[in-house]
mmCIF file of C-alpha atoms in Angstrom:
data_model
loop_
_atom_site.group_PDB
_atom_site.id
_atom_site.type_symbol
_atom_site.label_atom_id
_atom_site.label_comp_id
_atom_site.label_asym_id
_atom_site.label_seq_id
_atom_site.Cartn_x
_atom_site.Cartn_y
_atom_site.Cartn_z
ATOM 1 C CA MET A 1 69.005 17.152 -17.053
ATOM 2 C CA ALA A 2 67.178 14.374 -15.264
ATOM 3 C CA VAL A 3 66.935 14.488 -11.516
ATOM 4 C CA HIS A 4 66.845 11.231 -9.539
ATOM 5 C CA ASP A 5 66.111 10.683 -5.878
ATOM 6 C CA HIS A 6 69.126 9.536 -3.924
ATOM 7 C CA PRO A 7 68.522 5.979 -2.691
ATOM 8 C CA HIS A 8 69.427 6.989 0.897
ATOM 9 C CA ARG A 9 67.486 10.244 0.958
ATOM 10 C CA ARG A 10 64.862 10.303 3.703
ATOM 11 C CA ARG A 11 61.305 10.778 2.638
ATOM 12 C CA GLY A 12 59.107 13.234 4.534
ATOM 13 C CA PHE A 13 56.485 11.934 6.917
ATOM 14 C CA ARG A 14 53.072 11.743 5.321
ATOM 15 C CA LEU A 15 49.668 11.033 6.844
ATOM 16 C CA PRO A 16 47.898 8.127 5.166
ATOM 17 C CA PRO A 17 44.780 9.072 3.192
ATOM 18 C CA LEU A 18 41.503 8.453 4.953
ATOM 19 C CA HIS A 19 40.016 6.787 1.860
ATOM 20 C CA ARG A 20 41.539 5.129 -1.111
ATOM 21 C CA ALA A 21 41.409 7.126 -4.280
ATOM 22 C CA GLY A 22 38.073 6.811 -6.000
ATOM 23 C CA THR A 23 36.276 5.153 -3.068
ATOM 24 C CA ALA A 24 35.109 8.153 -1.056
ATOM 25 C CA PRO A 25 31.466 8.945 -1.862
ATOM 26 C CA ALA A 26 30.682 12.486 -2.807
ATOM 27 C CA PRO A 27 28.520 14.395 -0.298
ATOM 28 C CA ALA A 28 25.670 14.647 -2.803
ATOM 29 C CA GLU A 29 25.784 10.898 -3.451
ATOM 30 C CA SER A 30 25.733 10.153 0.285
ATOM 31 C CA THR A 31 22.734 12.417 0.759
ATOM 32 C CA THR A 32 20.901 10.812 -2.157
ATOM 33 C CA ALA A 33 21.620 7.301 -0.883
ATOM 34 C CA ALA A 34 20.400 8.208 2.604
ATOM 35 C CA ALA A 35 17.218 9.754 1.192
ATOM 36 C CA THR A 36 16.589 6.668 -0.943
ATOM 37 C CA GLY A 37 17.002 4.366 2.045
ATOM 38 C CA THR A 38 14.713 6.507 4.192
ATOM 39 C CA ARG A 39 12.095 6.625 1.447
ATOM 40 C CA ALA A 40 12.155 2.825 1.157
ATOM 41 C CA TYR A 41 11.507 2.414 4.885
ATOM 42 C CA VAL A 42 8.743 5.026 4.867
ATOM 43 C CA PHE A 43 6.958 3.295 1.989
ATOM 44 C CA ALA A 44 7.448 -0.102 3.658
ATOM 45 C CA GLY A 45 5.893 1.169 6.867
ATOM 46 C CA LEU A 46 3.003 2.732 4.961
ATOM 47 C CA ARG A 47 2.502 -0.564 3.116
ATOM 48 C CA LEU A 48 2.303 -2.583 6.325
ATOM 49 C CA LEU A 49 -0.090 -0.156 8.008
ATOM 50 C CA THR A 50 -2.365 -0.032 4.956
ATOM 51 C CA GLY A 51 -2.250 -3.812 4.686
ATOM 52 C CA PHE A 52 -3.331 -4.142 8.307
ATOM 53 C CA VAL A 53 -6.304 -1.850 7.629
ATOM 54 C CA PHE A 54 -7.590 -4.202 4.912
ATOM 55 C CA LEU A 55 -6.675 -7.418 6.720
ATOM 56 C CA TRP A 56 -8.284 -6.273 9.974
ATOM 57 C CA ALA A 57 -11.453 -5.279 8.127
ATOM 58 C CA PHE A 58 -11.641 -8.832 6.770
ATOM 59 C CA LEU A 59 -11.011 -10.457 10.160
ATOM 60 C CA ASP A 60 -13.491 -8.259 12.023
ATOM 61 C CA LYS A 61 -16.240 -8.825 9.462
ATOM 62 C CA ALA A 62 -15.494 -12.552 9.279
ATOM 63 C CA PHE A 63 -15.369 -13.280 13.014
ATOM 64 C CA GLY A 64 -17.267 -10.384 14.597
ATOM 65 C CA PHE A 65 -14.641 -9.077 17.007
ATOM 66 C CA GLY A 66 -16.974 -6.358 18.245
ATOM 67 C CA TYR A 67 -15.445 -3.369 16.460
ATOM 68 C CA ALA A 68 -17.178 -2.509 13.182
ATOM 69 C CA THR A 69 -18.956 -5.877 13.320
ATOM 70 C CA PRO A 70 -20.866 -6.746 16.516
ATOM 71 C CA SER A 71 -19.989 -9.971 18.283
ATOM 72 C CA GLY A 72 -22.097 -12.872 17.059
ATOM 73 C CA LYS A 73 -22.777 -11.278 13.666
ATOM 74 C CA GLY A 74 -19.600 -12.272 11.855
ATOM 75 C CA TRP A 75 -19.631 -13.766 8.397
ATOM 76 C CA ILE A 76 -18.874 -17.253 9.703
ATOM 77 C CA GLU A 77 -21.903 -16.964 12.005
ATOM 78 C CA GLY A 78 -24.321 -16.167 9.204
ATOM 79 C CA GLY A 79 -23.920 -12.413 9.085
ATOM 80 C CA SER A 80 -23.569 -10.506 5.832
ATOM 81 C CA PRO A 81 -20.607 -8.141 5.455
ATOM 82 C CA THR A 82 -22.395 -6.126 2.749
ATOM 83 C CA ARG A 83 -25.981 -5.970 3.977
ATOM 84 C CA GLY A 84 -25.452 -3.229 6.538
ATOM 85 C CA PHE A 85 -23.307 -0.908 4.444
ATOM 86 C CA LEU A 86 -24.964 -1.316 1.046
ATOM 87 C CA GLY A 87 -28.440 -1.553 2.522
ATOM 88 C CA GLY A 88 -27.868 1.749 4.304
ATOM 89 C CA VAL A 89 -26.870 3.724 1.208
ATOM 90 C CA ALA A 90 -29.158 6.751 1.106
ATOM 91 C CA VAL A 91 -27.651 8.960 -1.568
ATOM 92 C CA GLY A 92 -26.037 8.911 -4.995
ATOM 93 C CA PRO A 93 -26.795 7.627 -8.486
ATOM 94 C CA MET A 94 -26.372 3.946 -7.528
ATOM 95 C CA GLU A 95 -28.540 3.960 -4.396
ATOM 96 C CA SER A 96 -31.108 1.468 -5.693
ATOM 97 C CA THR A 97 -28.397 -0.719 -7.268
ATOM 98 C CA PHE A 98 -26.508 -0.984 -3.995
ATOM 99 C CA HIS A 99 -29.746 -1.916 -2.226
ATOM 100 C CA ASP A 100 -30.204 -4.772 -4.696
ATOM 101 C CA TRP A 101 -26.637 -5.954 -4.062
ATOM 102 C CA ALA A 102 -26.868 -5.752 -0.275
ATOM 103 C CA GLY A 103 -26.623 -9.179 1.337
ATOM 104 C CA ALA A 104 -26.198 -11.072 -1.948
ATOM 105 C CA ALA A 105 -23.899 -14.069 -1.578
ATOM 106 C CA TRP A 106 -21.784 -13.094 -4.593
ATOM 107 C CA ALA A 107 -21.334 -9.563 -3.216
ATOM 108 C CA ASP A 108 -20.308 -10.911 0.197
ATOM 109 C CA TRP A 109 -17.751 -13.279 -1.325
ATOM 110 C CA LEU A 110 -16.255 -10.687 -3.680
ATOM 111 C CA PHE A 111 -16.020 -8.101 -0.924
ATOM 112 C CA MET A 112 -14.429 -10.444 1.610
ATOM 113 C CA LEU A 113 -12.016 -12.043 -0.860
ATOM 114 C CA GLY A 114 -11.015 -8.563 -1.984
ATOM 115 C CA LEU A 115 -10.267 -7.445 1.577
ATOM 116 C CA LEU A 116 -8.318 -10.624 2.302
ATOM 117 C CA GLY A 117 -6.357 -10.607 -0.944
ATOM 118 C CA ILE A 118 -5.415 -6.941 -0.721
ATOM 119 C CA GLY A 119 -4.463 -7.277 2.940
ATOM 120 C CA ILE A 120 -2.217 -10.299 2.360
ATOM 121 C CA ALA A 121 -0.610 -8.764 -0.735
ATOM 122 C CA LEU A 122 0.284 -5.581 1.133
ATOM 123 C CA ILE A 123 1.546 -7.323 4.257
ATOM 124 C CA ALA A 124 3.673 -9.726 2.217
ATOM 125 C CA GLY A 125 4.783 -7.098 -0.304
ATOM 126 C CA ILE A 126 3.785 -9.112 -3.376
ATOM 127 C CA GLY A 127 1.324 -8.510 -6.200
ATOM 128 C CA LEU A 128 1.110 -4.826 -5.341
ATOM 129 C CA TRP A 129 -0.208 -3.801 -8.767
ATOM 130 C CA LEU A 130 -3.049 -6.314 -8.493
ATOM 131 C CA ALA A 131 -3.776 -5.006 -5.008
ATOM 132 C CA ALA A 132 -3.724 -1.438 -6.322
ATOM 133 C CA ILE A 133 -6.144 -2.201 -9.149
ATOM 134 C CA GLY A 134 -8.528 -4.274 -7.037
ATOM 135 C CA GLY A 135 -8.333 -1.930 -4.072
ATOM 136 C CA SER A 136 -8.890 1.176 -6.190
ATOM 137 C CA ALA A 137 -11.989 -0.390 -7.772
ATOM 138 C CA MET A 138 -13.314 -1.251 -4.313
ATOM 139 C CA MET A 139 -12.599 2.250 -3.006
ATOM 140 C CA ALA A 140 -14.295 3.806 -6.050
ATOM 141 C CA LEU A 141 -17.493 1.834 -5.405
ATOM 142 C CA MET A 142 -17.451 2.787 -1.733
ATOM 143 C CA TRP A 143 -16.914 6.430 -2.722
ATOM 144 C CA VAL A 144 -19.988 6.264 -4.941
ATOM 145 C CA ALA A 145 -21.943 4.610 -2.105
ATOM 146 C CA GLU A 146 -21.199 7.524 0.220
ATOM 147 C CA TRP A 147 -21.373 10.103 -2.614
ATOM 148 C CA PRO A 148 -19.505 13.052 -1.062
ATOM 149 C CA PRO A 149 -20.774 15.633 -3.626
ATOM 150 C CA ALA A 150 -24.269 15.470 -2.110
ATOM 151 C CA GLN A 151 -25.127 17.920 0.662
ATOM 152 C CA HIS A 152 -28.396 16.117 1.425
ATOM 153 C CA LEU A 153 -29.525 12.496 1.481
ATOM 154 C CA SER A 154 -32.403 11.224 -0.625
ATOM 155 C CA ASP A 155 -34.812 11.922 2.253
ATOM 156 C CA GLY A 156 -33.641 15.530 2.549
ATOM 157 C CA ALA A 157 -31.544 15.066 5.686
ATOM 158 C CA PRO A 158 -28.041 16.597 5.761
ATOM 159 C CA SER A 159 -25.459 14.224 4.327
ATOM 160 C CA MET A 160 -22.741 15.477 6.715
ATOM 161 C CA SER A 161 -20.266 15.389 3.834
ATOM 162 C CA THR A 162 -17.226 17.512 4.619
ATOM 163 C CA ASN A 163 -15.751 17.658 1.103
ATOM 164 C CA PRO A 164 -17.452 17.462 -2.306
ATOM 165 C CA PHE A 165 -14.770 15.237 -3.827
ATOM 166 C CA VAL A 166 -11.888 14.044 -1.652
ATOM 167 C CA ASP A 167 -12.557 11.542 1.106
ATOM 168 C CA TYR A 168 -10.598 8.707 2.699
ATOM 169 C CA HIS A 169 -11.584 6.233 -0.032
ATOM 170 C CA LEU A 170 -9.750 8.288 -2.651
ATOM 171 C CA ILE A 171 -6.761 8.663 -0.314
ATOM 172 C CA TYR A 172 -6.556 4.879 0.118
ATOM 173 C CA ALA A 173 -6.746 4.389 -3.673
ATOM 174 C CA VAL A 174 -3.885 6.838 -4.260
ATOM 175 C CA VAL A 175 -1.814 5.188 -1.507
ATOM 176 C CA LEU A 176 -2.280 1.758 -3.101
ATOM 177 C CA VAL A 177 -1.116 3.013 -6.489
ATOM 178 C CA ALA A 178 1.832 4.853 -4.917
ATOM 179 C CA LEU A 179 2.952 1.725 -3.061
ATOM 180 C CA ALA A 180 2.896 -0.319 -6.261
ATOM 181 C CA ALA A 181 4.684 2.366 -8.285
ATOM 182 C CA ALA A 182 7.381 2.698 -5.615
ATOM 183 C CA GLY A 183 8.007 -1.048 -5.454
ATOM 184 C CA ALA A 184 7.344 -0.909 -1.725
ATOM 185 C CA GLY A 185 7.390 -4.686 -1.332
ATOM 186 C CA ALA A 186 11.188 -4.876 -1.652
ATOM 187 C CA THR A 187 11.776 -3.551 1.889
ATOM 188 C CA TRP A 188 10.404 -5.526 4.842
ATOM 189 C CA GLY A 189 8.582 -7.745 2.384
ATOM 190 C CA LEU A 190 8.897 -10.568 -0.120
ATOM 191 C CA GLY A 191 8.902 -8.308 -3.150
ATOM 192 C CA ARG A 192 12.434 -9.138 -4.331
ATOM 193 C CA ALA A 193 11.924 -12.901 -4.065
ATOM 194 C CA TRP A 194 8.512 -12.592 -5.718
ATOM 195 C CA ALA A 195 9.989 -10.634 -8.648
ATOM 196 C CA ARG A 196 12.557 -13.388 -9.279
ATOM 197 C CA LEU A 197 9.916 -16.073 -9.810
ATOM 198 C CA PRO A 198 9.809 -17.157 -13.472
ATOM 199 C CA PHE A 199 6.061 -16.675 -13.983
ATOM 200 C CA VAL A 200 6.248 -13.199 -12.432
ATOM 201 C CA GLY A 201 9.183 -12.337 -14.686
ATOM 202 C CA ARG A 202 7.073 -13.303 -17.707
ATOM 203 C CA ASN A 203 4.055 -11.368 -16.408
ATOM 204 C CA ARG A 204 5.287 -8.078 -14.984
ATOM 205 C CA TRP A 205 1.763 -6.985 -14.108
ATOM 206 C CA LEU A 206 1.953 -9.491 -11.240
ATOM 207 C CA LEU A 207 4.586 -7.396 -9.441
#
């Protein structure tokens, strides 16, 4: 026998649901979303700081702000951004090669354009894979120039190396690759707009 509610029967008082059915996020999903958002901001901050390292290196060597480059010896004043570092290499299998490169116009231009390009790419959040490739190549050459495996320089003096393999050049290279792999330009950067450009869409290596 069917049972029907009486049209005048009072309904019991019910509290309204806090969320509509199907709209409340599960605790695990909320935690994952929060972690993803935090990770994006961490990578964005790391990207900006790393970009400033490269951009500042370019500016200091170009204008001689008195930090790594003495005042009056900037690139625009006739100084060479590679002569001091490459000319001072005193260890490693490419010691004589670096001496030949030191102060060469092509080496100065490549080095400075590399610093500028990598710095701008990281600050803006665009072309991060190009920055990672170019920056890693630059860091690899600088690693070879300092040659951490050596305990002594070519003249027999202590090299003062603190680790036979890992130094800050390798750390920077790994950071550059990690930033590109994480798509770190999408947060606090122009990465999303850059990715929507037609020529970037056709050439994904430009991301």
